[in-house]
PDB file of C-alpha atoms in Angstrom:
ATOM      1  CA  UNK A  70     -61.677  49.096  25.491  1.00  0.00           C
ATOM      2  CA  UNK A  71     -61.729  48.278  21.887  1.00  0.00           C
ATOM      3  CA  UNK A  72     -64.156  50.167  19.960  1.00  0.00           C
ATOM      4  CA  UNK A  73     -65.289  48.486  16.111  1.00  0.00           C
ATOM      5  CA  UNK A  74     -65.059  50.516  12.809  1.00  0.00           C
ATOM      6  CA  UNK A  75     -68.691  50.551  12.795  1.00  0.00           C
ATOM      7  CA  UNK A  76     -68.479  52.417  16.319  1.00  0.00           C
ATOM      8  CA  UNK A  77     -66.001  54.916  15.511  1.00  0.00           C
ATOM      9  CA  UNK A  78     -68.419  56.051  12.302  1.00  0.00           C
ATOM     10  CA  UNK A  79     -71.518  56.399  14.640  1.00  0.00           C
ATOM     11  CA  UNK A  80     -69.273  58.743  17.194  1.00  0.00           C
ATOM     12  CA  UNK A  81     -67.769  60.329  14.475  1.00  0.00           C
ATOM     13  CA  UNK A  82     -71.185  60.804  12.805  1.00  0.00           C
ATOM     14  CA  UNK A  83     -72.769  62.309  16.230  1.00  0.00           C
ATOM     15  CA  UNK A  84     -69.967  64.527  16.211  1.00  0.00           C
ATOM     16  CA  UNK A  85     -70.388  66.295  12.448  1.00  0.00           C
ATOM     17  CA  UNK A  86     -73.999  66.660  12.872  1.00  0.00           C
ATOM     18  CA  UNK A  87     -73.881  68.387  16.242  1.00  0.00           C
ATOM     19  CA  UNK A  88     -71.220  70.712  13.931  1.00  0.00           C
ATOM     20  CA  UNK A  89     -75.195  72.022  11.792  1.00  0.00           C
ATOM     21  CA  UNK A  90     -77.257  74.102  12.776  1.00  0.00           C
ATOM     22  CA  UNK A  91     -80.225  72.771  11.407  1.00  0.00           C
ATOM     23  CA  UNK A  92     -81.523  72.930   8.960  1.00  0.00           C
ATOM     24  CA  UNK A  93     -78.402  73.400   6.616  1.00  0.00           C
ATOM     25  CA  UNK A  94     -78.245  75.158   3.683  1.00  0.00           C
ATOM     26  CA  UNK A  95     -76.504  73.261   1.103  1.00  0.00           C
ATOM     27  CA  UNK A  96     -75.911  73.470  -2.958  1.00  0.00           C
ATOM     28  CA  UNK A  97     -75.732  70.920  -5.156  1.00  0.00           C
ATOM     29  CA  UNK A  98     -73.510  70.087  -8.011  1.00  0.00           C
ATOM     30  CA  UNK A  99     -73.931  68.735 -11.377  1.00  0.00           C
ATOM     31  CA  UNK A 100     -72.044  65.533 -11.191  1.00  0.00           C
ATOM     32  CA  UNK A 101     -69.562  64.292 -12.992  1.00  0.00           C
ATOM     33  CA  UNK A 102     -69.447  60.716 -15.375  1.00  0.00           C
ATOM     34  CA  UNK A 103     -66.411  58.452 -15.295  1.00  0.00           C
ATOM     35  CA  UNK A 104     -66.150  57.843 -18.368  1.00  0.00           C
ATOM     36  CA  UNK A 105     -64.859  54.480 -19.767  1.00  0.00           C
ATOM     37  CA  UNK A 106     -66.200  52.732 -16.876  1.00  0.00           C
ATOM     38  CA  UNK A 107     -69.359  51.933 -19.016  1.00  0.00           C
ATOM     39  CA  UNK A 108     -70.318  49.768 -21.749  1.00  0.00           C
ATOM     40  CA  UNK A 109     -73.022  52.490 -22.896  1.00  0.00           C
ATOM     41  CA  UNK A 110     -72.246  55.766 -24.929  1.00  0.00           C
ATOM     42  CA  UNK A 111     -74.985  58.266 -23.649  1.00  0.00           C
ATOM     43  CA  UNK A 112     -75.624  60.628 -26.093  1.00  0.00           C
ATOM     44  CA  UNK A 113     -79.169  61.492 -25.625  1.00  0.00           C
ATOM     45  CA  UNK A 114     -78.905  62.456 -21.922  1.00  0.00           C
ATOM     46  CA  UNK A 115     -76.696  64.472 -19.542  1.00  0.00           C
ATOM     47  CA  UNK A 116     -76.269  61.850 -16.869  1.00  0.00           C
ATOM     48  CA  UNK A 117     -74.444  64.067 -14.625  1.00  0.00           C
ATOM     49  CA  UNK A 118     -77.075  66.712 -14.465  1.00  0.00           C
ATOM     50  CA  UNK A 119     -80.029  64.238 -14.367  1.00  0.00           C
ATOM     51  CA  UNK A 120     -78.254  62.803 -10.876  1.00  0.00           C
ATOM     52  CA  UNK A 121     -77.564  66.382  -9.783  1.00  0.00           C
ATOM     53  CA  UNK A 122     -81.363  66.994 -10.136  1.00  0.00           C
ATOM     54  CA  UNK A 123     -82.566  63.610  -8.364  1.00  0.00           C
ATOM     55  CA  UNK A 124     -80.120  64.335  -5.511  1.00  0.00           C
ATOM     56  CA  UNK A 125     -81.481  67.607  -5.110  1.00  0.00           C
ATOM     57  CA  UNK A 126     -84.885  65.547  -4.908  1.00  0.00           C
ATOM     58  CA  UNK A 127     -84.262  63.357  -2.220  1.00  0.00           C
ATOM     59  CA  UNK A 128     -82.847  66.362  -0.280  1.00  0.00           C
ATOM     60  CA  UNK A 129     -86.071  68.610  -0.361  1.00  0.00           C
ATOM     61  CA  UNK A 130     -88.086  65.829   1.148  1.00  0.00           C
ATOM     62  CA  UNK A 131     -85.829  65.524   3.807  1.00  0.00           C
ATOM     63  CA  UNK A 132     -86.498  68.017   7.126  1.00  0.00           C
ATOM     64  CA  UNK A 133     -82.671  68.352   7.780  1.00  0.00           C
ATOM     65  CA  UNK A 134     -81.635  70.154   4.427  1.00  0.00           C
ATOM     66  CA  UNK A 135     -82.437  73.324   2.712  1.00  0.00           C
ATOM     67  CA  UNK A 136     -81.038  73.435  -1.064  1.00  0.00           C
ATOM     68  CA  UNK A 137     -80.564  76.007  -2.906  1.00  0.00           C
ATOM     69  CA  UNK A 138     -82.153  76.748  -6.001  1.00  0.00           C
ATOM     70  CA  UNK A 139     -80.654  74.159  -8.618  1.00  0.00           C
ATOM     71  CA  UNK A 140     -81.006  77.031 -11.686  1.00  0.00           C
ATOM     72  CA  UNK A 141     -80.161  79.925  -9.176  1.00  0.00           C
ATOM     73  CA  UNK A 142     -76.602  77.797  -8.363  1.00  0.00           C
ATOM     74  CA  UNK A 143     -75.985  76.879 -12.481  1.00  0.00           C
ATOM     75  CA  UNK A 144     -76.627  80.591 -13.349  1.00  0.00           C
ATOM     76  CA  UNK A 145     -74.361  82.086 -10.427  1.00  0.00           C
ATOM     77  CA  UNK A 146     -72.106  80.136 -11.350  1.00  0.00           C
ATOM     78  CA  UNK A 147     -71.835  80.305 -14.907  1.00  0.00           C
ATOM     79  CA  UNK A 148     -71.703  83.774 -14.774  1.00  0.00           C
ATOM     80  CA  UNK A 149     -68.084  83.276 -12.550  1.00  0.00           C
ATOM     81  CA  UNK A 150     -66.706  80.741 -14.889  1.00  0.00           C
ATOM     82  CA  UNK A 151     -67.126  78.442 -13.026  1.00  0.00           C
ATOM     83  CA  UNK A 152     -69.030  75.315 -14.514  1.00  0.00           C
ATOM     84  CA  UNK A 153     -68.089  72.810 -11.902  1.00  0.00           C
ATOM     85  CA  UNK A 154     -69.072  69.151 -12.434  1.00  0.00           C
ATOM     86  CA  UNK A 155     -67.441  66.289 -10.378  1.00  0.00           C
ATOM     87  CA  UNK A 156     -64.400  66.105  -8.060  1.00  0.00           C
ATOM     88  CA  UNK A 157     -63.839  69.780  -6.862  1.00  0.00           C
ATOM     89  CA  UNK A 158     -60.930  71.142  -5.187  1.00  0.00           C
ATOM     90  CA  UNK A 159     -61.071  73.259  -2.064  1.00  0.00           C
ATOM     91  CA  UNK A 160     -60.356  76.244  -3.429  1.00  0.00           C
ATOM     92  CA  UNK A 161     -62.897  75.865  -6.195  1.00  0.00           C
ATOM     93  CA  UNK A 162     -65.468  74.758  -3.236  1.00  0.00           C
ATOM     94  CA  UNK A 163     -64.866  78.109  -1.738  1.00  0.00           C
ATOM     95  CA  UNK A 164     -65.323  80.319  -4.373  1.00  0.00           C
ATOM     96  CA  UNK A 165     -68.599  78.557  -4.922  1.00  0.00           C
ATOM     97  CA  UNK A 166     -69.050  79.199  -1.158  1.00  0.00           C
ATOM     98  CA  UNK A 167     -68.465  82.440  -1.333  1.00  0.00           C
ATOM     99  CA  UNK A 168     -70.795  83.400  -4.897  1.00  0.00           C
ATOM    100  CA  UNK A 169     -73.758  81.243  -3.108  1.00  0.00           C
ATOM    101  CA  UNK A 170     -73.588  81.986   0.209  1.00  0.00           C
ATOM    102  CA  UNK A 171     -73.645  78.301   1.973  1.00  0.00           C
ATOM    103  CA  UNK A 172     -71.258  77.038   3.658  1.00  0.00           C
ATOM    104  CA  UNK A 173     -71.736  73.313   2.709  1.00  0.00           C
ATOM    105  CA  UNK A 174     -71.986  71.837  -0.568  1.00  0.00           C
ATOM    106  CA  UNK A 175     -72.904  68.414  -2.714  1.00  0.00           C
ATOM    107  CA  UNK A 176     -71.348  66.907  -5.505  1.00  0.00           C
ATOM    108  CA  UNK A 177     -69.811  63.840  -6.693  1.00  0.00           C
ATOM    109  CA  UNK A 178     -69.598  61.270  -9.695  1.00  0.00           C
ATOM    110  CA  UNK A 179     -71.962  58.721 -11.261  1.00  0.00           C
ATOM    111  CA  UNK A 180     -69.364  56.039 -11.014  1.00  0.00           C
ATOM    112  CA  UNK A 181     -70.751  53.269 -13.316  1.00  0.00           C
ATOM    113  CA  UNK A 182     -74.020  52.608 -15.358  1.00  0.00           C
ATOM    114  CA  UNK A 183     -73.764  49.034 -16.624  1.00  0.00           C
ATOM    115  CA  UNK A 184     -76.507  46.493 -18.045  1.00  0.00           C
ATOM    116  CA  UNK A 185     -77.118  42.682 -17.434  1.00  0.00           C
ATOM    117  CA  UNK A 186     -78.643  41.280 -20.089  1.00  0.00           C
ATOM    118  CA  UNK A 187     -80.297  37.804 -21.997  1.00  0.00           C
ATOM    119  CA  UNK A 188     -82.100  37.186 -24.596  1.00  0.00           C
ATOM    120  CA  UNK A 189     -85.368  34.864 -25.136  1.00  0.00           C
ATOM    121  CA  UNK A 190     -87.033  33.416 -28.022  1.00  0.00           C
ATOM    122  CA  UNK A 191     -90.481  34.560 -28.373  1.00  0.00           C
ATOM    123  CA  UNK A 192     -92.836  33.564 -30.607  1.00  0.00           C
ATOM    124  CA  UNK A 193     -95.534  35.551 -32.415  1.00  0.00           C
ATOM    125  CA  UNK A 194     -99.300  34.716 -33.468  1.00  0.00           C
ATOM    126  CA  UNK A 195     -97.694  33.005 -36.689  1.00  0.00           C
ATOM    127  CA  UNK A 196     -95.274  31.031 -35.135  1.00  0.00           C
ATOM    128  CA  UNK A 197     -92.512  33.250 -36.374  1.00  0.00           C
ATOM    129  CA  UNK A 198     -89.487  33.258 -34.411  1.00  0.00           C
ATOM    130  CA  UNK A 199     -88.127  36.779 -32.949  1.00  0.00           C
ATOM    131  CA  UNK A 200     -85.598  37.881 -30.085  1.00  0.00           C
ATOM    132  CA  UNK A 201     -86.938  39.338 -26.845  1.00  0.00           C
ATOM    133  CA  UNK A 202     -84.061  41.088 -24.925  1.00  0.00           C
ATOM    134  CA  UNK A 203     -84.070  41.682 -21.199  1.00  0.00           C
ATOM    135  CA  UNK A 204     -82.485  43.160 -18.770  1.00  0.00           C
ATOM    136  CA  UNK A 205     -81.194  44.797 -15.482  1.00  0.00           C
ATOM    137  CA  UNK A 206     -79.634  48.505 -15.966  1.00  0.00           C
ATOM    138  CA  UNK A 207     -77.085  48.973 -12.514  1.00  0.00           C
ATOM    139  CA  UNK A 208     -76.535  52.970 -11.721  1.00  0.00           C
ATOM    140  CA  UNK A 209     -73.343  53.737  -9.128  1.00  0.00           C
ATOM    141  CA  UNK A 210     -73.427  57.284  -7.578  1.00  0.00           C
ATOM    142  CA  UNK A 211     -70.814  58.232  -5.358  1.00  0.00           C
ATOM    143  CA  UNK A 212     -71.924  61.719  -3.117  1.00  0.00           C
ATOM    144  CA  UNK A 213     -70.019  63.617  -0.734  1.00  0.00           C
ATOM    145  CA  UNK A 214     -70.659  66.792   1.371  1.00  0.00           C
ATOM    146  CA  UNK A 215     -68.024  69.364   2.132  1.00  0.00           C
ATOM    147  CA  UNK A 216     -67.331  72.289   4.092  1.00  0.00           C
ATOM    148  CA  UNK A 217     -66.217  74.959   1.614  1.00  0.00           C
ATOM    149  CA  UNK A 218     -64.735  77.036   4.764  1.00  0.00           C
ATOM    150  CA  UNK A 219     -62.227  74.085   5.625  1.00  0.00           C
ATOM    151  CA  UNK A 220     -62.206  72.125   2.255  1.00  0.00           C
ATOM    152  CA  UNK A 221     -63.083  68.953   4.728  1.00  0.00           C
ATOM    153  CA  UNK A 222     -65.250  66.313   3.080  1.00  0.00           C
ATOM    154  CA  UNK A 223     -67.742  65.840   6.016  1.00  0.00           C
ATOM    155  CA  UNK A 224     -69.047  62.476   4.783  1.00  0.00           C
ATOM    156  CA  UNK A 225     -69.629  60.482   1.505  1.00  0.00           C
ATOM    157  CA  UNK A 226     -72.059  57.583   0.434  1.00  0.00           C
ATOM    158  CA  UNK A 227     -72.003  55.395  -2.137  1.00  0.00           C
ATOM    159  CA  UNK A 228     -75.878  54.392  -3.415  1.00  0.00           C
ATOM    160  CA  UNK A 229     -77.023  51.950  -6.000  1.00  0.00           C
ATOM    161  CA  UNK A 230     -80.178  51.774  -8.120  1.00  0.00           C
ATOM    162  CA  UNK A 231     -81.796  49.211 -10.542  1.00  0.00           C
ATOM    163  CA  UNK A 232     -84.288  48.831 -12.962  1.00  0.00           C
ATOM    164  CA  UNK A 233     -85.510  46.584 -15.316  1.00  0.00           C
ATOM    165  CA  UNK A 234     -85.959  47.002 -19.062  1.00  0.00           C
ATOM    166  CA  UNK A 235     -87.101  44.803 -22.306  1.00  0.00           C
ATOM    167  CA  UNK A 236     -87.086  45.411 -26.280  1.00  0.00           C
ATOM    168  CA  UNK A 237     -89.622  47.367 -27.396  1.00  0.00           C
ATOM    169  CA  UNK A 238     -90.232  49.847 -30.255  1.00  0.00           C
ATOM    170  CA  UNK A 239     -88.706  52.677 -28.240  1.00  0.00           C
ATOM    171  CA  UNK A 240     -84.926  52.449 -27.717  1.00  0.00           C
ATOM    172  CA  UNK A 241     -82.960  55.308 -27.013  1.00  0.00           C
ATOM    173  CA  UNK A 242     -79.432  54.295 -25.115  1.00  0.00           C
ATOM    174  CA  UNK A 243     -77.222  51.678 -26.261  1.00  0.00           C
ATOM    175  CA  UNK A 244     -74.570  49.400 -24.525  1.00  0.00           C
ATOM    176  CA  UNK A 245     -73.172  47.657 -26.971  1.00  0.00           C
ATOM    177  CA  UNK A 246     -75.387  45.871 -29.300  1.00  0.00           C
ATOM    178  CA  UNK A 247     -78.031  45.877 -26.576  1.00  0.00           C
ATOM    179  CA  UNK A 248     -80.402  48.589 -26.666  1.00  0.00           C
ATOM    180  CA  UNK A 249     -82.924  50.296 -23.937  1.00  0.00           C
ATOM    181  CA  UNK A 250     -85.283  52.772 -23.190  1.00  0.00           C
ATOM    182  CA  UNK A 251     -84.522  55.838 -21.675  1.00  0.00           C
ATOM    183  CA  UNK A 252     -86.035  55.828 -18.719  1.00  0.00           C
ATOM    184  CA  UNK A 253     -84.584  52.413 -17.675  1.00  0.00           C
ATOM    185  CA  UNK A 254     -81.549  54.521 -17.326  1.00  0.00           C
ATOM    186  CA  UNK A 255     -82.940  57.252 -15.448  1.00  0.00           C
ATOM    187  CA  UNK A 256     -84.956  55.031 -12.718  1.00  0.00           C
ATOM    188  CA  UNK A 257     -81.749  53.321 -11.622  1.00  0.00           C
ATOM    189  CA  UNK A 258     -80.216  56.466 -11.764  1.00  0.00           C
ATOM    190  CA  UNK A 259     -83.087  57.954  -9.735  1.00  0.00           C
ATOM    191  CA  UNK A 260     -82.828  55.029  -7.257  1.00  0.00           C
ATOM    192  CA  UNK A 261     -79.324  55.206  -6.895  1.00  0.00           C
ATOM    193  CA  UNK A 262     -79.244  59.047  -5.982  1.00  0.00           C
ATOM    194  CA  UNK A 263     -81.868  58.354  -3.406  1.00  0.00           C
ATOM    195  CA  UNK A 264     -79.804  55.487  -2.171  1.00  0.00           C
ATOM    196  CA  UNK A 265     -76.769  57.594  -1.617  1.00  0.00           C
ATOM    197  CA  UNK A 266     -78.738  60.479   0.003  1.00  0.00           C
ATOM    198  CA  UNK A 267     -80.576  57.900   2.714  1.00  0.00           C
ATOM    199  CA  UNK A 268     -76.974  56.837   3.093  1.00  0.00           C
ATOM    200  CA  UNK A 269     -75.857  60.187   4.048  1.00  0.00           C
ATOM    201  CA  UNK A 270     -78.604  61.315   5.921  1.00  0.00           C
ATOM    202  CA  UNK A 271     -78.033  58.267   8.368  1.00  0.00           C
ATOM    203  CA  UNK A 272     -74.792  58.204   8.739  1.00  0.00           C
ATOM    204  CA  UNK A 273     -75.126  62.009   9.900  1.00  0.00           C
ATOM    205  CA  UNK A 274     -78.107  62.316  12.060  1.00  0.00           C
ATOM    206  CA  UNK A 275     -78.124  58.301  12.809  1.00  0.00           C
ATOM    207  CA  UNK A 276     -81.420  58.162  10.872  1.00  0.00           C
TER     208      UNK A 276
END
């Protein structure tokens, strides 16, 4: 009988979350940046701890999860030496196991923030000439979950969040000669770490 890809993820799916007793304790990671993937230089904001937070958003509301405490889990493990952002290794993901006491953790990469832009004339109340720039900021976050017992990646998602943006007197990020507000950044970021998180949770528990 031939069996699709999409079938062998559902079974496979079925399989892992009849693995939790639920609901699971997890802890979740700052991520990580790849840098030089992105036109922008973020200097005002940590975009790997901003995800980290929004994951850990998306996870509360959700009746399948129970995370850890976000400053609990960057205290911990500070205090081991262990300031883990990112791709992390198995052993790494055990020691974390081991100073939290979960068995499952979250963590990943913001794999691109890019911007679309144009720019309009606009005209004011004197007929003056002046640029308006628009835009569409694009966030890519990349999540996985692991067992730290078995160093097994369990399942990972890919989500993807925009938001629009315009000129204004408040600029805070640049990419390239382009410039937008802060929170542009941060809703697609927001939207994308949702994204990735429904992702998960579906592929797990097939909702």
């Amino acid at each position: 009988m031939f069996c699709s890809p999409t079938l062998i993820m559902m079974m496979c799916s079925t399989v892992e979350a009849a693995l939790f007793e639920e609901p699971i304790t997890v802890a979740v990671m700052d991520f990580g940046f790849h840098e030089g993937t992105s036109e922008s230089t973020f200097d005002t904001i940590d975009i790997g701890k901003s995800a980290g937070e929004y994951v850990t958003m998306r996870l509360i509301k959700n009746e399948h999860f129970t995370v850890v405490d976000k400053d609990l889990v960057a205290e911990q493990l500070s205090e081991a030496n262990l300031n883990i952002t990112g791709l992390i290794d198995p052993k790494t993901a055990r020691q974390i196991g081991e100073i939290l006491g979960v068995r499952y953790i979250i963590y990943g990469n913001v794999s691109d923030v890019t911007l679309d832009s144009k720019s309009e004339t606009e005209y004011s109340e004197n007929g003056i000439p002046r640029e308006n720039n628009t835009g569409t900021v694009r966030a890519y976050l990349i999540l996985r979950i692991m067992d730290v017992e078995s160093g097994r990646i369990l399942m990972a998602s890919k989500g993807t969040g925009f938001a629009e943006t315009s000129s204004g007197w408040a600029f805070f990020i640049e990419f390239g000669t382009f410039k937008v507000p802060q929170t542009s950044v941060h809703n697609a970021l927001q939207k994308a770490a949702f994204n990735a998180v429904d992702l998960l949770v579906q592929r797990l528990y097939g909702k």
